Short mmCIF file of C-alpha atoms in Angstrom, two decimals:
data_model
loop_
_atom_site.label_atom_id
_atom_site.label_comp_id
_atom_site.label_asym_id
_atom_site.label_seq_id
_atom_site.Cartn_x
_atom_site.Cartn_y
_atom_site.Cartn_z
CA MET A 17 -45.05 46.69 -1.58
CA LYS A 18 -46.91 46.13 -4.86
CA LEU A 19 -44.75 45.55 -7.94
CA SER A 20 -45.75 47.12 -11.27
CA PRO A 21 -46.17 44.69 -14.22
CA THR A 22 -42.98 46.09 -15.80
CA ARG A 23 -40.85 45.59 -12.69
CA LEU A 24 -42.28 42.13 -12.08
CA ALA A 25 -41.34 41.13 -15.66
CA LEU A 26 -37.79 42.45 -15.18
CA LEU A 27 -37.38 40.44 -11.97
CA ILE A 28 -38.67 37.24 -13.61
CA GLY A 29 -36.28 37.78 -16.48
CA ALA A 30 -33.31 38.30 -14.15
CA ALA A 31 -34.14 35.15 -12.19
CA ALA A 32 -34.34 33.15 -15.42
CA LEU A 33 -30.96 34.50 -16.51
CA LEU A 34 -29.33 33.47 -13.18
CA LEU A 35 -30.89 29.99 -13.50
CA LEU A 36 -29.47 29.67 -17.02
CA VAL A 37 -25.96 30.70 -15.86
CA ALA A 38 -26.13 28.16 -13.08
CA VAL A 39 -27.13 25.37 -15.46
CA ILE A 40 -24.23 26.24 -17.78
CA VAL A 41 -21.59 26.77 -15.15
CA SER A 42 -22.37 23.78 -12.92
CA PRO A 43 -21.53 21.10 -15.53
CA MET A 44 -18.33 23.02 -16.29
CA LEU A 45 -17.35 22.79 -12.65
CA LEU A 46 -18.22 19.13 -12.56
CA ILE A 47 -16.11 18.50 -15.66
CA SER A 48 -13.07 20.39 -14.42
CA LEU A 49 -13.10 19.17 -10.79
CA PRO A 50 -12.34 15.49 -11.45
CA SER A 51 -9.38 16.37 -13.66
CA PHE A 52 -7.91 18.33 -10.75
CA LEU A 53 -8.61 15.57 -8.21
CA SER A 54 -7.16 12.93 -10.47
CA ASP A 55 -3.82 14.73 -10.82
CA GLY A 56 -2.01 12.09 -8.80
CA GLY A 57 1.28 13.78 -9.47
CA THR A 58 0.44 16.79 -7.28
CA VAL A 59 -2.30 15.74 -4.79
CA PRO A 60 -1.04 13.67 -1.82
CA ASP A 61 -3.01 10.76 -0.47
CA CYS A 62 -2.41 11.11 3.28
CA GLU A 63 -3.99 7.75 4.08
CA ASP A 64 -1.11 5.75 2.73
CA GLY A 65 1.40 8.41 1.82
CA THR A 66 1.68 7.65 -1.88
CA ARG A 67 0.89 9.73 -4.95
CA VAL A 68 -0.48 8.14 -8.09
CA GLU A 69 1.41 9.50 -11.05
CA GLU A 70 -0.59 10.98 -13.87
CA VAL A 71 -1.32 8.76 -16.91
CA SER A 72 0.08 9.68 -20.25
CA ASP A 73 -2.04 10.06 -23.40
CA SER A 74 -0.52 6.76 -24.57
CA GLY A 75 -1.62 5.03 -21.38
CA THR A 76 -5.13 6.46 -21.49
CA THR A 77 -5.51 5.35 -25.10
CA ASP A 78 -4.00 1.89 -24.81
CA ILE A 79 -5.16 0.66 -21.41
CA PRO A 80 -8.83 -0.36 -21.01
CA GLY A 81 -10.55 1.75 -18.37
CA GLU A 82 -11.35 -1.22 -16.12
CA TYR A 83 -7.72 -2.34 -16.15
CA LEU A 84 -6.32 1.15 -15.64
CA ASP A 85 -8.42 1.57 -12.53
CA LEU A 86 -7.18 -1.79 -11.17
CA TYR A 87 -3.51 -1.05 -11.91
CA ARG A 88 -3.72 2.25 -10.11
CA LYS A 89 -5.87 0.90 -7.23
CA PHE A 90 -3.63 -2.07 -6.43
CA GLY A 91 -0.43 -0.28 -7.22
CA LYS A 92 -1.28 2.23 -4.55
CA LYS A 93 -2.61 -0.33 -2.11
CA ILE A 94 0.44 -2.63 -2.24
CA GLY A 95 3.00 0.13 -2.82
CA VAL A 96 4.36 -0.63 -6.30
CA GLN A 97 4.42 1.50 -9.45
CA TRP A 98 1.08 1.33 -11.18
CA ASN A 99 2.70 1.74 -14.62
CA ILE A 100 4.97 -1.26 -13.99
CA LEU A 101 1.84 -3.34 -13.24
CA ALA A 102 0.25 -2.01 -16.37
CA ALA A 103 3.36 -2.70 -18.45
CA VAL A 104 3.38 -6.33 -17.23
CA GLY A 105 -0.29 -6.62 -18.19
CA LYS A 106 0.47 -5.21 -21.66
CA ARG A 107 3.52 -7.38 -22.28
CA GLU A 108 1.81 -10.55 -21.08
CA THR A 109 -1.65 -10.43 -22.64
CA ASP A 110 -2.33 -6.87 -24.01
CA HIS A 111 -4.41 -6.22 -20.89
CA GLY A 112 -6.43 -9.39 -21.26
CA ARG A 113 -7.29 -8.79 -24.95
CA SER A 114 -5.08 -11.59 -26.29
CA ASP A 115 -6.79 -14.72 -27.62
CA LEU A 116 -3.72 -16.88 -27.06
CA PRO A 117 -4.15 -20.13 -25.00
CA GLY A 118 -4.16 -19.58 -21.25
CA VAL A 119 -5.44 -16.02 -21.16
CA LYS A 120 -9.13 -16.64 -20.70
CA SER A 121 -9.08 -20.35 -19.97
CA GLY A 122 -6.64 -23.23 -19.70
CA THR A 123 -2.88 -22.59 -19.68
CA ASN A 124 -0.20 -21.79 -22.18
CA TYR A 125 2.69 -24.08 -23.08
CA ALA A 126 4.52 -23.06 -19.87
CA GLY A 127 1.56 -23.58 -17.54
CA ALA A 128 0.74 -19.89 -17.16
CA ALA A 129 -2.78 -18.52 -17.13
CA GLY A 130 -4.88 -15.35 -16.82
CA PRO A 131 -4.35 -11.73 -17.83
CA MET A 132 -1.13 -11.48 -15.79
CA GLN A 133 0.12 -14.93 -16.84
CA PHE A 134 0.76 -16.54 -13.42
CA LEU A 135 2.09 -20.05 -13.38
CA VAL A 136 -0.79 -22.04 -11.77
CA SER A 137 1.77 -23.58 -9.40
CA THR A 138 2.82 -20.08 -8.30
CA TRP A 139 -0.80 -18.96 -7.93
CA GLY A 140 -1.47 -21.74 -5.46
CA GLY A 141 -1.84 -25.00 -7.40
CA LYS A 142 -5.30 -24.33 -8.80
CA ALA A 143 -6.69 -21.64 -11.06
CA ARG A 144 -9.52 -20.85 -8.65
CA ILE A 145 -8.89 -21.04 -4.93
CA PRO A 146 -11.32 -20.28 -2.06
CA MET A 147 -9.51 -17.69 0.02
CA SER A 148 -10.66 -19.50 3.13
CA SER A 149 -8.51 -22.50 2.23
CA THR A 150 -4.86 -23.02 3.12
CA PHE A 151 -2.44 -22.60 0.22
CA THR A 152 1.01 -21.30 -0.60
CA GLY A 153 1.13 -18.85 -3.46
CA TYR A 154 -0.02 -15.49 -4.78
CA ALA A 155 -3.69 -16.24 -5.29
CA SER A 156 -5.55 -13.04 -4.32
CA ASP A 157 -9.10 -11.78 -4.05
CA GLY A 158 -9.21 -8.40 -5.63
CA ASP A 159 -13.02 -8.20 -6.15
CA GLY A 160 -14.06 -9.46 -2.74
CA ASP A 161 -15.95 -12.54 -3.85
CA GLY A 162 -13.99 -14.88 -1.60
CA VAL A 163 -12.19 -16.67 -4.46
CA GLY A 164 -8.74 -16.11 -5.91
CA ASP A 165 -9.44 -16.54 -9.68
CA ILE A 166 -6.40 -16.49 -11.91
CA TYR A 167 -8.53 -15.35 -14.86
CA ASN A 168 -10.23 -12.52 -12.97
CA PRO A 169 -8.44 -9.22 -13.77
CA ALA A 170 -8.91 -7.78 -10.23
CA ASP A 171 -7.57 -10.94 -8.60
CA ALA A 172 -4.68 -11.35 -11.08
CA ILE A 173 -3.52 -7.73 -10.86
CA LEU A 174 -3.58 -7.74 -7.05
CA GLY A 175 -1.60 -11.00 -7.11
CA ALA A 176 0.92 -9.50 -9.49
CA ALA A 177 1.34 -6.43 -7.29
CA ARG A 178 1.98 -8.60 -4.26
CA MET A 179 4.50 -10.70 -6.14
CA LEU A 180 6.45 -7.65 -7.36
CA LYS A 181 6.37 -6.17 -3.87
CA ARG A 182 7.66 -9.41 -2.35
CA ASN A 183 10.59 -9.52 -4.76
CA GLY A 184 11.93 -5.99 -4.42
CA ALA A 185 9.50 -3.46 -5.90
CA PRO A 186 9.20 -0.54 -5.83
CA GLU A 187 12.82 0.25 -5.08
CA ASN A 188 14.47 -2.63 -6.96
CA VAL A 189 11.81 -2.97 -9.60
CA ARG A 190 14.15 -4.54 -12.19
CA GLN A 191 14.96 -7.38 -9.81
CA ALA A 192 11.22 -7.89 -9.12
CA LEU A 193 10.53 -8.05 -12.83
CA PHE A 194 13.36 -10.53 -13.37
CA VAL A 195 11.83 -12.85 -10.77
CA TYR A 196 8.45 -12.43 -12.52
CA ASN A 197 9.84 -13.71 -15.84
CA ARG A 198 13.51 -14.63 -15.71
CA ALA A 199 14.89 -12.78 -18.70
CA TRP A 200 16.60 -9.40 -18.78
CA TRP A 201 15.22 -8.65 -22.21
CA TYR A 202 11.75 -9.04 -20.69
CA VAL A 203 12.69 -6.60 -17.90
CA ASP A 204 13.87 -4.03 -20.48
CA GLN A 205 10.64 -4.37 -22.45
CA VAL A 206 8.41 -3.94 -19.48
CA VAL A 207 10.32 -0.86 -18.21
CA GLU A 208 10.07 0.78 -21.62
CA ILE A 209 6.31 0.23 -21.79
CA ALA A 210 5.99 1.58 -18.21
CA LYS A 211 7.80 4.74 -19.21
CA ARG A 212 5.35 5.34 -22.09
CA TYR A 213 2.39 4.90 -19.73
CA ALA A 214 3.46 7.56 -17.22
CA LYS A 215 3.11 11.23 -18.09
CA SER A 216 6.61 11.87 -16.69
CA GLY A 217 8.04 9.27 -19.06
CA ASP A 218 9.76 7.53 -16.21
CA VAL A 219 9.45 4.77 -13.61
CA LYS A 220 9.26 6.58 -10.26
CA LEU A 221 9.25 5.32 -6.72
CA PRO A 222 5.90 5.89 -4.99
CA PRO A 223 6.87 8.77 -2.58
CA GLN A 224 6.42 8.43 1.11
CA ALA A 225 4.05 10.71 2.97
CA SER A 226 5.08 14.28 3.61
CA GLU A 227 4.86 16.08 6.91
CA GLU A 228 1.45 17.42 5.93
CA CYS A 229 0.26 13.77 6.03
CA ASP A 230 2.13 12.89 9.19
CA ASP A 231 0.52 15.57 11.29
CA PRO A 232 -2.98 14.06 11.19
CA MET A 233 -1.65 10.68 12.16
CA VAL A 234 0.19 12.08 15.15
CA GLU A 235 -2.77 14.26 16.14
CA ALA A 236 -5.12 11.25 15.95
CA ALA A 237 -3.00 9.26 18.43
CA PRO A 238 -5.08 8.07 21.37
CA ASN A 239 -2.79 9.88 23.87
CA ASP A 240 0.35 11.95 24.17
CA VAL A 241 2.59 8.96 24.74
CA VAL A 242 1.48 7.30 21.52
CA ALA A 243 1.87 10.63 19.75
CA LYS A 244 5.55 10.73 20.85
CA ILE A 245 6.03 7.14 19.66
CA LEU A 246 4.60 7.86 16.25
CA GLU A 247 6.44 11.18 15.86
CA TYR A 248 9.79 9.48 16.40
CA ALA A 249 8.96 6.43 14.28
CA LEU A 250 7.73 8.40 11.30
CA ALA A 251 10.85 10.56 11.38
CA GLN A 252 12.96 7.44 10.69
CA ARG A 253 11.47 6.83 7.22
CA GLY A 254 14.01 6.70 4.45
CA LYS A 255 16.77 5.29 6.70
CA PRO A 256 18.25 1.94 5.72
CA TYR A 257 17.53 -1.45 7.24
CA LEU A 258 20.34 -2.94 9.32
CA TRP A 259 20.01 -6.27 11.12
CA GLY A 260 20.47 -5.57 14.81
CA GLY A 261 20.26 -1.83 14.25
CA THR A 262 18.79 0.43 16.88
CA GLY A 263 19.68 3.77 15.25
CA PRO A 264 20.27 6.51 14.95
CA ASP A 265 21.37 5.87 11.32
CA ALA A 266 19.79 2.48 10.61
CA PHE A 267 17.37 0.01 12.24
CA ASP A 268 15.92 -3.44 11.95
CA CYS A 269 12.21 -4.15 12.38
CA SER A 270 12.14 -4.42 16.16
CA GLY A 271 14.94 -1.91 16.60
CA VAL A 272 13.00 1.04 15.23
CA ILE A 273 10.02 0.15 17.49
CA TYR A 274 12.28 -0.23 20.50
CA ALA A 275 13.84 3.18 19.79
CA ALA A 276 10.42 4.83 19.24
CA TYR A 277 9.16 3.61 22.62
CA ARG A 278 12.42 4.71 24.27
CA ALA A 279 11.89 8.18 22.75
CA ALA A 280 8.64 8.30 24.66
CA GLY A 281 10.41 7.35 27.88
CA LEU A 282 9.42 3.66 27.89
CA THR A 283 11.42 0.47 27.80
CA ILE A 284 10.17 -2.62 25.96
CA PRO A 285 12.07 -5.75 24.81
CA ARG A 286 14.58 -5.22 22.01
CA THR A 287 13.85 -8.21 19.68
CA THR A 288 10.78 -9.35 17.79
CA PHE A 289 10.83 -12.74 19.53
CA LEU A 290 10.58 -11.01 22.96
CA GLN A 291 8.22 -8.24 21.89
CA TRP A 292 5.60 -10.81 20.74
CA PRO A 293 4.81 -12.24 24.22
CA PHE A 294 5.40 -8.87 25.94
CA GLY A 295 2.31 -6.92 24.87
CA VAL A 296 -1.35 -7.75 25.60
CA LYS A 297 -2.91 -9.50 22.58
CA VAL A 298 -5.38 -7.39 20.61
CA LEU A 299 -8.08 -8.78 18.32
CA ALA A 300 -7.86 -7.89 14.62
CA GLY A 301 -9.96 -4.85 13.96
CA GLN A 302 -9.40 -3.47 17.48
CA GLU A 303 -5.79 -2.44 16.91
CA GLN A 304 -4.88 1.18 17.25
CA PRO A 305 -1.83 3.45 16.69
CA GLY A 306 1.06 2.44 18.91
CA ASP A 307 0.18 -1.29 18.81
CA LEU A 308 2.49 -3.83 17.17
CA VAL A 309 1.59 -6.14 14.26
CA PHE A 310 3.49 -9.40 13.82
CA PHE A 311 4.22 -11.66 10.84
CA ASN A 312 5.35 -15.24 10.33
CA ALA A 313 8.42 -14.25 8.34
CA GLY A 314 12.13 -15.00 8.50
CA PRO A 315 14.23 -18.08 9.27
CA GLY A 316 13.25 -20.17 12.26
CA THR A 317 9.89 -18.49 12.76
CA SER A 318 6.41 -19.82 13.11
CA PRO A 319 2.90 -18.61 13.99
CA ASP A 320 3.79 -19.04 17.66
CA SER A 321 7.15 -17.31 17.22
CA PRO A 322 6.83 -14.56 14.57
CA GLY A 323 10.03 -13.07 13.16
CA HIS A 324 8.86 -9.73 11.80
CA VAL A 325 7.08 -6.79 13.43
CA GLY A 326 5.69 -3.40 12.39
CA LEU A 327 4.32 -0.45 14.30
CA VAL A 328 0.70 0.45 13.65
CA VAL A 329 0.48 4.17 12.72
CA SER A 330 -3.12 4.32 11.46
CA LYS A 331 -5.88 1.92 10.51
CA GLY A 332 -4.40 -0.61 8.07
CA LYS A 333 -0.99 1.09 8.01
CA MET A 334 2.31 0.33 9.73
CA LEU A 335 5.84 1.62 9.83
CA GLU A 336 8.32 -1.14 9.15
CA ALA A 337 11.93 -1.83 8.56
CA ARG A 338 11.57 -4.98 6.53
CA CYS A 339 14.84 -6.22 5.06
CA THR A 340 18.03 -5.07 3.31
CA ARG A 341 16.77 -5.57 -0.22
CA CYS A 342 13.24 -4.34 0.65
CA GLY A 343 14.39 -0.74 0.62
CA PRO A 344 14.34 1.89 3.38
CA ILE A 345 12.07 2.20 6.35
CA LYS A 346 8.60 3.14 5.19
CA VAL A 347 4.87 3.16 5.87
CA THR A 348 3.17 0.18 4.27
CA SER A 349 -0.11 -1.73 4.47
CA TYR A 350 -0.36 -4.65 6.83
CA GLN A 351 -3.86 -5.59 5.59
CA ALA A 352 -2.32 -6.82 2.29
CA ARG A 353 -0.09 -9.35 4.04
CA ASP A 354 -1.27 -12.94 4.21
CA ASN A 355 1.26 -14.04 6.84
CA ARG A 356 0.04 -11.76 9.59
CA VAL A 357 0.04 -13.49 13.00
CA GLY A 358 -1.62 -10.90 15.27
CA PHE A 359 -1.47 -7.65 17.20
CA THR A 360 -0.24 -6.72 20.66
CA ARG A 361 -0.43 -3.62 22.86
CA PRO A 362 2.82 -3.09 24.80
CA LEU A 363 1.27 -0.12 26.63
CA GLN A 364 -0.94 -2.62 28.53
CA ASN A 365 1.97 -4.66 29.83
CA PRO A 366 2.10 -4.37 33.62
CA GLY A 367 5.70 -3.23 33.56
CA VAL A 368 4.94 -0.50 31.05
CA LEU A 369 1.91 0.62 33.06
CA GLU A 370 4.33 1.10 36.00
CA GLN A 371 6.63 3.08 33.78
CA LEU A 372 3.74 5.28 32.70
CA LYS A 373 2.87 6.05 36.33
CA LYS A 374 6.39 7.13 36.99
CA LEU A 375 6.36 9.35 33.97
CA GLU A 376 3.15 10.99 35.18
CA ASN A 377 4.45 11.32 38.77
CA PRO A 378 8.27 11.25 38.78
CA SER A 379 8.29 11.56 42.62
CA VAL A 380 6.47 8.27 43.07
#
């Protein structure tokens, strides 16, 4: 079909108009899309079950972009309120902008250093520590360079998040802040700053995952038995820790795992000390849902006799009942723990393999 010059001109003009509309609309879509995705108050993160609360105008204005990203990143990773982390950074050094001694080099009169003002002794005894070395403290490697640098914002903020978590955050955040700097006036000041930084004007607990986030974890289980274990375990979140508890209203760390396996028709040892030698050892990185992850924690424990255990529910995540003051049963990160001992797979224990055969063929 041969087009007339007039019709050809009209078609070229229409194509040009469509191209112009696309050029104008596409940037608008690109501008509006990130604002929707960054609405941490409404969009769940199914990987770890937390939601990052939206930042207030005050927070956006006052907090440097690099620091805001780090507060949100490590708050979510460790499971503490990002705005509490940010408020500590503001109160201590104005997010690293202070020129007082100890912020960028050296220490202050009390021996504290860096943007989050860690005592060097609490950090690990030195301001810069190779993470391959053995030390006791909160030295952390937030930027992945292999060194825990007390003056590095990423390292210091990750260390602060771990310290707050260790001492009661997110549930008992006031207690955690008191341990950070032992003065109740300090706690009050930090909480007030944190409220200004959050759009809600409050200090909220990072919520646990909803059922919409549980389903993919259960569906990704390697088999139906593990799916049953995960389904039961995840349903216990929010229940309190009770030493010696095996449910249904409260559990301790090994008790909730014992009950989850029992819900799948399997019997494993009741206590952490017996669960550790029971399962087949699994190399780090090869763990999968249904495996157990152990920690050198608690009185009378050691690397050869770990005192705390969690249930792997997805890569890097575990369900745990940690302690009375640590809050309710929840899903947390095991990758952030520096006292991890190892992984085991109870489903590969010879006795459990026999139980599985009987479940498959009850007549045997």
